[in-house]
Amino acid sequence: MDLRRLQNRLQAFADARDWNQFHSPKNLAMALSVEAAELQEIFQWMTEAQSRELSASQRTALADEIADVQIYLARIADMANIDIEAAVEKKLVKNAMKYPVI
Amino acid sequence: MDLRRLQNRLQAFADARDWNQFHSPKNLAMALSVEAAELQEIFQWMTEAQSRELSASQRTALADEIADVQIYLARIADMANIDIEAAVEKKLVKNAMKYPVI
Amino acid sequence: MDLRRLQNRLQAFADARDWNQFHSPKNLAMALSVEAAELQEIFQWMTEAQSRELSASQRTALADEIADVQIYLARIADMANIDIEAAVEKKLVKNAMKYPVI
Amino acid sequence: MDLRRLQNRLQAFADARDWNQFHSPKNLAMALSVEAAELQEIFQWMTEAQSRELSASQRTALADEIADVQIYLARIADMANIDIEAAVEKKLVKNAMKYPVI
């Protein structure tokens, strides 16, 4: 995925609608959290086993929410000038140290 | 960002720690939502203006949480066999129709 | 508010619908979190000042979400055998020590 | 639980610390959502069965988070001038119609 290109498209989308005034990192963090909750809502009354065997319509709903989370994540990173890929690399190193293979 | 490669690394990480048993989409959705809340927590007592002017340490904390959200998002998409990039493309088209430029 | 009575009514409501199978504390915690996100969604694009001056319809929407959060909170406490009032008392003492008046 | 008394104590607590400036409904909604996520975090890697059989220390942790959610819920309702008990009553009627016993 070309994150830089996605971020540029989201910026153009916001510019065209005069939305930058609403896109403070604080508000984007709220929106991200709300989308993560909508994603979670799909699973709230399922068993774990059921969540591993989604129907086609459940997968469509999940894909829709995954997209929303990805879009707001790309957007907040752009507004706060953070490189997602570098942040992920750093975190993978940190996690490898935090959870050593026994 | 090479999402496929990230997903393979996360899979190998989980395999090595015998974590697949915990990584049901239901549990990963919960973890994603918790990480989104931790990201949001950074901003909860800030004004919007302050959130647009983060300090270096605040940006480091934010990058750390952004990484966690990205990692769980890649992981849940992988476990549910969803193509994030295709889902994002579909959503951008949907959003363009939902919010026409006036 | 008579929490014990509310919890008994929620229990009867779940019994009549055979919902106890779904009301594990894990699932109720997910539902609580989703409702808290729906409550938050009301405010996500508002300024703080606007959130202090809600319209009648916004207040109605907020009251609806507050009720959902209160209901799931009462329910999870009941299912986990926790006394909300005692927990709140304990927390108020803890907070008074954590945040002394200067 | 005497919600009015709790709300008066929370108001006095905020007054003494000059916190009213931070306690916009928007910010309180964020804080509520963060606390609901912390509550949920307790359960994220548990099975549903495990969540029905909490240890003493898990119950203590849960009680602590339940208190935080209750406190912010009481506070936001107070700041937005909403009667929680009345809202809950209204919702119980709504739910009874939405989910009839078959």
Short mmCIF file of C-alpha atoms in Angstrom, two decimals:
data_model
loop_
_atom_site.label_atom_id
_atom_site.label_comp_id
_atom_site.label_asym_id
_atom_site.label_seq_id
_atom_site.Cartn_x
_atom_site.Cartn_y
_atom_site.Cartn_z
CA MET A 1 0.00 0.00 0.00
CA ASP A 2 1.31 3.41 -0.94
CA LEU A 3 0.61 5.32 2.26
CA ARG A 4 2.02 8.61 1.00
CA ARG A 5 -0.31 8.52 -2.00
CA LEU A 6 -3.27 7.61 0.23
CA GLN A 7 -2.45 10.52 2.52
CA ASN A 8 -2.26 12.91 -0.43
CA ARG A 9 -5.65 11.77 -1.67
CA LEU A 10 -7.16 12.19 1.80
CA GLN A 11 -5.63 15.66 2.02
CA ALA A 12 -7.13 16.60 -1.37
CA PHE A 13 -10.48 15.16 -0.25
CA ALA A 14 -10.43 17.27 2.91
CA ASP A 15 -9.25 20.38 1.06
CA ALA A 16 -12.10 20.15 -1.45
CA ARG A 17 -14.66 19.98 1.36
CA ASP A 18 -13.01 22.53 3.65
CA TRP A 19 -12.63 19.84 6.31
CA ASN A 20 -9.15 20.71 7.58
CA GLN A 21 -10.73 22.83 10.29
CA PHE A 22 -12.28 19.64 11.72
CA HIS A 23 -9.22 17.42 11.23
CA SER A 24 -7.28 18.25 14.35
CA PRO A 25 -5.35 15.21 15.63
CA LYS A 26 -7.67 15.25 18.66
CA ASN A 27 -10.79 14.92 16.50
CA LEU A 28 -9.17 12.37 14.18
CA ALA A 29 -8.18 10.27 17.20
CA MET A 30 -11.82 10.32 18.31
CA ALA A 31 -13.00 9.30 14.84
CA LEU A 32 -10.40 6.51 14.69
CA SER A 33 -11.56 5.18 18.03
CA VAL A 34 -15.22 5.30 16.95
CA GLU A 35 -14.40 3.35 13.78
CA ALA A 36 -12.44 0.76 15.79
CA ALA A 37 -15.54 0.35 17.96
CA GLU A 38 -17.75 -0.13 14.89
CA LEU A 39 -15.35 -2.81 13.72
CA GLN A 40 -15.50 -4.45 17.13
CA GLU A 41 -19.29 -4.30 17.18
CA ILE A 42 -19.37 -6.90 14.40
CA PHE A 43 -17.90 -9.42 16.83
CA GLN A 44 -19.47 -8.53 20.16
CA TRP A 45 -22.04 -11.32 20.37
CA MET A 46 -20.07 -13.90 18.37
CA THR A 47 -18.05 -16.66 19.92
CA GLU A 48 -14.36 -16.63 19.06
CA ALA A 49 -14.94 -19.70 16.91
CA GLN A 50 -17.65 -17.87 14.96
CA SER A 51 -15.31 -14.91 14.45
CA ARG A 52 -12.88 -17.30 12.73
CA GLU A 53 -15.59 -18.41 10.28
CA LEU A 54 -17.14 -15.21 8.94
CA SER A 55 -19.88 -15.26 6.32
CA ALA A 56 -19.46 -13.31 3.08
CA SER A 57 -21.66 -10.47 4.35
CA GLN A 58 -19.79 -10.32 7.66
CA ARG A 59 -16.50 -10.12 5.77
CA THR A 60 -17.87 -7.30 3.63
CA ALA A 61 -18.91 -5.40 6.75
CA LEU A 62 -15.51 -6.03 8.33
CA ALA A 63 -13.65 -4.87 5.20
CA ASP A 64 -15.67 -1.66 5.29
CA GLU A 65 -14.68 -0.95 8.90
CA ILE A 66 -11.05 -1.94 8.33
CA ALA A 67 -10.95 0.64 5.54
CA ASP A 68 -12.32 3.34 7.85
CA VAL A 69 -9.71 2.59 10.49
CA GLN A 70 -6.91 2.58 7.91
CA ILE A 71 -8.09 5.87 6.42
CA TYR A 72 -8.25 7.70 9.75
CA LEU A 73 -4.94 6.20 10.82
CA ALA A 74 -3.24 7.43 7.62
CA ARG A 75 -4.86 10.82 8.09
CA ILE A 76 -3.88 11.35 11.72
CA ALA A 77 -0.32 10.25 11.00
CA ASP A 78 -0.18 12.78 8.17
CA MET A 79 -1.60 15.61 10.28
CA ALA A 80 0.89 14.85 13.07
CA ASN A 81 3.76 14.32 10.64
CA ILE A 82 4.46 10.74 11.70
CA ASP A 83 5.90 8.05 9.41
CA ILE A 84 3.70 4.99 10.00
CA GLU A 85 6.12 2.55 8.40
CA ALA A 86 9.05 3.73 10.54
CA ALA A 87 6.86 3.64 13.65
CA VAL A 88 5.82 0.06 12.86
CA GLU A 89 9.43 -1.03 12.34
CA LYS A 90 10.41 0.48 15.67
CA LYS A 91 7.51 -1.24 17.39
CA LEU A 92 8.32 -4.66 15.91
CA VAL A 93 11.83 -4.41 17.35
CA LYS A 94 10.41 -3.35 20.72
CA ASN A 95 7.91 -6.22 20.73
CA ALA A 96 10.61 -8.76 19.85
CA MET A 97 12.53 -7.67 22.95
CA LYS A 98 9.45 -7.47 25.15
CA TYR A 99 8.20 -10.94 24.20
CA PRO A 100 11.27 -13.16 23.69
CA VAL A 101 10.71 -16.61 22.21
CA ILE A 102 11.21 -19.08 25.02
CA MET B 1 4.33 0.06 3.21
CA ASP B 2 4.45 -3.58 2.21
CA LEU B 3 1.40 -4.88 4.05
CA ARG B 4 1.80 -8.46 2.86
CA ARG B 5 5.34 -8.55 4.23
CA LEU B 6 4.20 -6.99 7.53
CA GLN B 7 1.45 -9.59 7.82
CA ASN B 8 3.91 -12.41 7.19
CA ARG B 9 6.20 -11.08 9.90
CA LEU B 10 3.32 -10.81 12.36
CA GLN B 11 2.27 -14.35 11.50
CA ALA B 12 5.79 -15.63 12.13
CA PHE B 13 5.89 -13.67 15.39
CA ALA B 14 2.63 -15.25 16.55
CA ASP B 15 3.70 -18.73 15.39
CA ALA B 16 6.93 -18.56 17.37
CA ARG B 17 5.03 -17.68 20.55
CA ASP B 18 2.08 -20.02 20.00
CA TRP B 19 -0.24 -17.02 19.96
CA ASN B 20 -2.57 -18.08 17.14
CA GLN B 21 -4.92 -19.54 19.70
CA PHE B 22 -5.46 -16.02 21.08
CA HIS B 23 -5.63 -14.28 17.70
CA SER B 24 -9.27 -14.83 16.82
CA PRO B 25 -10.69 -11.87 14.88
CA LYS B 26 -12.89 -11.17 17.92
CA ASN B 27 -9.90 -10.82 20.24
CA LEU B 28 -7.88 -8.86 17.69
CA ALA B 29 -10.81 -6.46 17.25
CA MET B 30 -10.80 -5.91 21.02
CA ALA B 31 -7.05 -5.31 21.03
CA LEU B 32 -7.34 -2.90 18.10
CA SER B 33 -10.02 -0.94 19.92
CA VAL B 34 -7.95 -0.80 23.11
CA GLU B 35 -4.95 0.53 21.17
CA ALA B 36 -7.14 3.16 19.46
CA ALA B 37 -8.25 4.25 22.94
CA GLU B 38 -4.65 4.49 24.13
CA LEU B 39 -3.93 6.68 21.11
CA GLN B 40 -6.93 8.83 21.93
CA GLU B 41 -5.90 9.12 25.57
CA ILE B 42 -2.93 11.25 24.50
CA PHE B 43 -5.36 13.94 23.40
CA GLN B 44 -8.17 13.74 25.93
CA TRP B 45 -7.34 16.80 28.00
CA MET B 46 -5.70 18.80 25.20
CA THR B 47 -7.44 21.52 23.27
CA GLU B 48 -7.71 20.94 19.54
CA ALA B 49 -5.14 23.69 19.03
CA GLN B 50 -2.70 21.91 21.35
CA SER B 51 -3.23 18.67 19.44
CA ARG B 52 -2.05 20.46 16.30
CA GLU B 53 1.19 21.48 18.03
CA LEU B 54 2.56 18.33 19.63
CA SER B 55 5.86 18.28 21.47
CA ALA B 56 8.59 15.83 20.49
CA SER B 57 7.70 13.49 23.36
CA GLN B 58 4.00 13.64 22.52
CA ARG B 59 4.81 12.77 18.90
CA THR B 60 6.91 9.83 20.04
CA ALA B 61 4.03 8.56 22.19
CA LEU B 62 1.62 9.03 19.29
CA ALA B 63 3.91 7.21 16.84
CA ASP B 64 4.05 4.31 19.28
CA GLU B 65 0.25 4.04 19.44
CA ILE B 66 -0.15 4.51 15.68
CA ALA B 67 2.17 1.54 15.22
CA ASP B 68 0.08 -0.60 17.56
CA VAL B 69 -3.11 0.23 15.69
CA GLN B 70 -1.47 -0.46 12.32
CA ILE B 71 -0.09 -3.78 13.54
CA TYR B 72 -3.41 -5.07 14.89
CA LEU B 73 -5.21 -3.79 11.80
CA ALA B 74 -2.83 -5.69 9.50
CA ARG B 75 -3.18 -8.76 11.68
CA ILE B 76 -6.98 -8.84 11.84
CA ALA B 77 -7.20 -8.28 8.07
CA ASP B 78 -4.85 -11.21 7.56
CA MET B 79 -6.74 -13.51 9.92
CA ALA B 80 -10.05 -12.61 8.20
CA ASN B 81 -8.51 -12.79 4.72
CA ILE B 82 -9.32 -9.19 3.80
CA ASP B 83 -7.26 -7.06 1.42
CA ILE B 84 -6.83 -3.71 3.19
CA GLU B 85 -5.75 -1.83 0.09
CA ALA B 86 -8.77 -3.00 -1.94
CA ALA B 87 -11.07 -2.18 0.99
CA VAL B 88 -9.61 1.33 1.21
CA GLU B 89 -10.05 1.91 -2.54
CA LYS B 90 -13.67 0.83 -2.32
CA LYS B 91 -14.25 3.11 0.65
CA LEU B 92 -12.70 6.14 -1.05
CA VAL B 93 -15.14 5.71 -3.95
CA LYS B 94 -18.03 5.35 -1.50
CA ASN B 95 -16.96 8.45 0.43
CA ALA B 96 -16.64 10.50 -2.75
CA MET B 97 -20.27 9.69 -3.57
CA LYS B 98 -21.47 10.16 0.01
CA TYR B 99 -19.82 13.57 0.40
CA PRO B 100 -19.97 15.33 -2.97
CA VAL B 101 -18.03 18.57 -3.35
CA ILE B 102 -20.57 21.37 -3.43
CA MET C 1 -30.85 5.23 41.38
CA ASP C 2 -31.60 1.80 42.73
CA LEU C 3 -28.86 -0.22 41.07
CA ARG C 4 -29.89 -3.53 42.62
CA ARG C 5 -33.40 -3.14 41.22
CA LEU C 6 -32.04 -2.14 37.79
CA GLN C 7 -29.78 -5.21 37.80
CA ASN C 8 -32.72 -7.46 38.71
CA ARG C 9 -34.76 -6.04 35.84
CA LEU C 10 -31.88 -6.53 33.40
CA GLN C 11 -31.48 -10.10 34.64
CA ALA C 12 -35.18 -10.79 34.09
CA PHE C 13 -34.97 -9.19 30.65
CA ALA C 14 -32.05 -11.45 29.70
CA ASP C 15 -33.70 -14.53 31.21
CA ALA C 16 -36.88 -14.00 29.20
CA ARG C 17 -34.87 -13.80 25.97
CA ASP C 18 -32.37 -16.56 26.77
CA TRP C 19 -29.55 -14.01 26.53
CA ASN C 20 -27.44 -15.18 29.47
CA GLN C 21 -25.41 -17.33 27.09
CA PHE C 22 -24.26 -14.09 25.37
CA HIS C 23 -23.75 -12.09 28.56
CA SER C 24 -20.27 -13.18 29.51
CA PRO C 25 -18.32 -10.33 31.14
CA LYS C 26 -16.06 -10.37 28.07
CA ASN C 27 -18.96 -9.73 25.70
CA LEU C 28 -20.58 -7.18 28.02
CA ALA C 29 -17.27 -5.30 28.23
CA MET C 30 -17.21 -5.15 24.42
CA ALA C 31 -20.80 -3.91 24.31
CA LEU C 32 -20.05 -1.28 26.98
CA SER C 33 -17.08 -0.04 25.00
CA VAL C 34 -19.13 0.13 21.78
CA GLU C 35 -21.81 2.18 23.55
CA ALA C 36 -19.18 4.52 24.99
CA ALA C 37 -17.93 5.03 21.43
CA GLU C 38 -21.44 5.80 20.20
CA LEU C 39 -21.74 8.38 22.96
CA GLN C 40 -18.40 9.86 21.94
CA GLU C 41 -19.39 9.94 18.28
CA ILE C 42 -21.92 12.68 19.10
CA PHE C 43 -19.02 14.98 19.95
CA GLN C 44 -16.32 14.03 17.48
CA TRP C 45 -16.62 16.97 15.09
CA MET C 46 -17.84 19.50 17.66
CA THR C 47 -15.64 22.05 19.32
CA GLU C 48 -15.44 21.82 23.10
CA ALA C 49 -17.47 25.02 23.28
CA GLN C 50 -20.20 23.48 21.13
CA SER C 51 -20.24 20.41 23.38
CA ARG C 52 -21.06 22.70 26.31
CA GLU C 53 -24.08 24.11 24.44
CA LEU C 54 -26.00 21.09 23.16
CA SER C 55 -29.27 21.45 21.29
CA ALA C 56 -32.39 19.63 22.50
CA SER C 57 -31.96 16.88 19.90
CA GLN C 58 -28.29 16.45 20.75
CA ARG C 59 -29.20 16.14 24.43
CA THR C 60 -31.81 13.51 23.59
CA ALA C 61 -29.23 11.54 21.61
CA LEU C 62 -26.74 11.86 24.46
CA ALA C 63 -29.31 10.74 27.06
CA ASP C 64 -29.98 7.67 24.93
CA GLU C 65 -26.29 6.72 24.85
CA ILE C 66 -25.78 7.49 28.54
CA ALA C 67 -28.60 5.04 29.29
CA ASP C 68 -26.93 2.33 27.19
CA VAL C 69 -23.63 2.78 29.00
CA GLN C 70 -25.34 2.75 32.41
CA ILE C 71 -27.30 -0.39 31.53
CA TYR C 72 -24.27 -2.37 30.35
CA LEU C 73 -22.25 -1.14 33.32
CA ALA C 74 -24.91 -2.32 35.78
CA ARG C 75 -25.13 -5.62 33.92
CA ILE C 76 -21.40 -6.39 33.82
CA ALA C 77 -21.05 -5.49 37.50
CA ASP C 78 -23.88 -7.88 38.30
CA MET C 79 -22.43 -10.71 36.22
CA ALA C 80 -19.03 -10.25 37.87
CA ASN C 81 -20.53 -9.78 41.32
CA ILE C 82 -19.10 -6.32 41.87
CA ASP C 83 -20.72 -3.62 44.01
CA ILE C 84 -20.57 -0.45 41.90
CA GLU C 85 -21.27 1.90 44.78
CA ALA C 86 -18.49 0.43 46.94
CA ALA C 87 -16.11 0.52 43.97
CA VAL C 88 -16.92 4.19 43.37
CA GLU C 89 -16.36 5.06 47.05
CA LYS C 90 -12.98 3.34 46.98
CA LYS C 91 -12.04 5.16 43.80
CA LEU C 92 -13.00 8.58 45.15
CA VAL C 93 -10.66 8.03 48.11
CA LYS C 94 -7.90 6.90 45.75
CA ASN C 95 -8.41 9.93 43.48
CA ALA C 96 -8.33 12.33 46.44
CA MET C 97 -4.91 10.97 47.38
CA LYS C 98 -3.66 10.85 43.79
CA TYR C 99 -4.67 14.45 43.03
CA PRO C 100 -4.19 16.47 46.21
CA VAL C 101 -5.51 20.04 46.22
CA ILE C 102 -2.51 22.35 46.05
CA MET D 1 -26.58 4.75 44.61
CA ASP D 2 -27.25 8.40 45.18
CA LEU D 3 -26.26 9.82 41.80
CA ARG D 4 -27.03 13.43 42.71
CA ARG D 5 -24.75 13.22 45.72
CA LEU D 6 -22.01 11.58 43.64
CA GLN D 7 -22.32 14.34 41.04
CA ASN D 8 -22.07 17.02 43.73
CA ARG D 9 -18.92 15.41 45.11
CA LEU D 10 -17.38 15.20 41.63
CA GLN D 11 -18.27 18.85 41.04
CA ALA D 12 -16.60 19.86 44.32
CA PHE D 13 -13.57 17.74 43.41
CA ALA D 14 -13.26 19.47 40.03
CA ASP D 15 -13.86 22.92 41.54
CA ALA D 16 -11.08 22.44 44.09
CA ARG D 17 -8.62 21.54 41.34
CA ASP D 18 -9.80 24.10 38.77
CA TRP D 19 -10.66 21.25 36.39
CA ASN D 20 -13.94 22.59 35.02
CA GLN D 21 -12.03 24.10 32.12
CA PHE D 22 -11.11 20.54 31.05
CA HIS D 23 -14.49 18.99 31.72
CA SER D 24 -16.31 19.80 28.52
CA PRO D 25 -18.75 17.04 27.54
CA LYS D 26 -16.49 16.35 24.54
CA ASN D 27 -13.46 15.69 26.76
CA LEU D 28 -15.48 13.74 29.31
CA ALA D 29 -16.86 11.55 26.51
CA MET D 30 -13.28 10.82 25.44
CA ALA D 31 -12.28 9.98 29.00
CA LEU D 32 -15.33 7.73 29.43
CA SER D 33 -14.44 5.87 26.25
CA VAL D 34 -10.82 5.45 27.35
CA GLU D 35 -11.95 4.01 30.70
CA ALA D 36 -14.36 1.62 28.94
CA ALA D 37 -11.40 0.44 26.85
CA GLU D 38 -9.29 -0.10 29.97
CA LEU D 39 -12.12 -2.17 31.40
CA GLN D 40 -12.29 -4.17 28.18
CA GLU D 41 -8.53 -4.70 28.15
CA ILE D 42 -8.89 -6.96 31.19
CA PHE D 43 -10.79 -9.43 29.03
CA GLN D 44 -9.13 -9.18 25.63
CA TRP D 45 -7.10 -12.39 25.72
CA MET D 46 -9.47 -14.34 27.98
CA THR D 47 -11.97 -16.85 26.71
CA GLU D 48 -15.60 -16.08 27.51
CA ALA D 49 -15.55 -18.97 29.98
CA GLN D 50 -12.54 -17.47 31.76
CA SER D 51 -14.30 -14.10 31.94
CA ARG D 52 -17.11 -15.81 33.86
CA GLU D 53 -14.62 -17.13 36.46
CA LEU D 54 -12.51 -14.13 37.47
CA SER D 55 -9.83 -14.40 40.11
CA ALA D 56 -9.87 -12.07 43.12
CA SER D 57 -7.21 -9.82 41.59
CA GLN D 58 -9.04 -9.69 38.27
CA ARG D 59 -12.22 -8.70 40.10
CA THR D 60 -10.36 -5.97 41.95
CA ALA D 61 -9.02 -4.62 38.65
CA LEU D 62 -12.49 -4.79 37.10
CA ALA D 63 -14.09 -3.01 40.07
CA ASP D 64 -11.52 -0.24 39.67
CA GLU D 65 -12.40 0.27 36.00
CA ILE D 66 -16.15 0.00 36.63
CA ALA D 67 -15.75 2.83 39.13
CA ASP D 68 -13.94 4.99 36.57
CA VAL D 69 -16.67 4.46 33.99
CA GLN D 70 -19.41 5.21 36.55
CA ILE D 71 -17.64 8.36 37.69
CA TYR D 72 -17.19 9.79 34.19
CA LEU D 73 -20.73 8.80 33.26
CA ALA D 74 -22.14 10.64 36.28
CA ARG D 75 -19.94 13.62 35.49
CA ILE D 76 -20.84 13.94 31.80
CA ALA D 77 -24.54 13.56 32.60
CA ASP D 78 -24.21 16.35 35.15
CA MET D 79 -22.33 18.66 32.77
CA ALA D 80 -24.94 18.06 30.05
CA ASN D 81 -27.83 18.33 32.50
CA ILE D 82 -29.17 14.83 31.80
CA ASP D 83 -31.04 12.70 34.35
CA ILE D 84 -29.43 9.23 34.11
CA GLU D 85 -32.23 7.45 35.92
CA ALA D 86 -34.92 8.90 33.65
CA ALA D 87 -32.81 8.10 30.58
CA VAL D 88 -32.41 4.49 31.75
CA GLU D 89 -36.16 4.13 32.33
CA LYS D 90 -36.88 5.43 28.86
CA LYS D 91 -34.35 3.05 27.37
CA LEU D 92 -35.74 0.02 29.18
CA VAL D 93 -39.17 0.73 27.67
CA LYS D 94 -37.58 1.16 24.23
CA ASN D 95 -35.64 -2.10 24.56
CA ALA D 96 -38.75 -4.00 25.65
CA MET D 97 -40.49 -2.93 22.45
CA LYS D 98 -37.41 -3.51 20.26
CA TYR D 99 -36.81 -7.02 21.59
CA PRO D 100 -40.21 -8.59 22.31
CA VAL D 101 -40.26 -11.93 24.13
CA ILE D 102 -41.22 -14.56 21.58
#
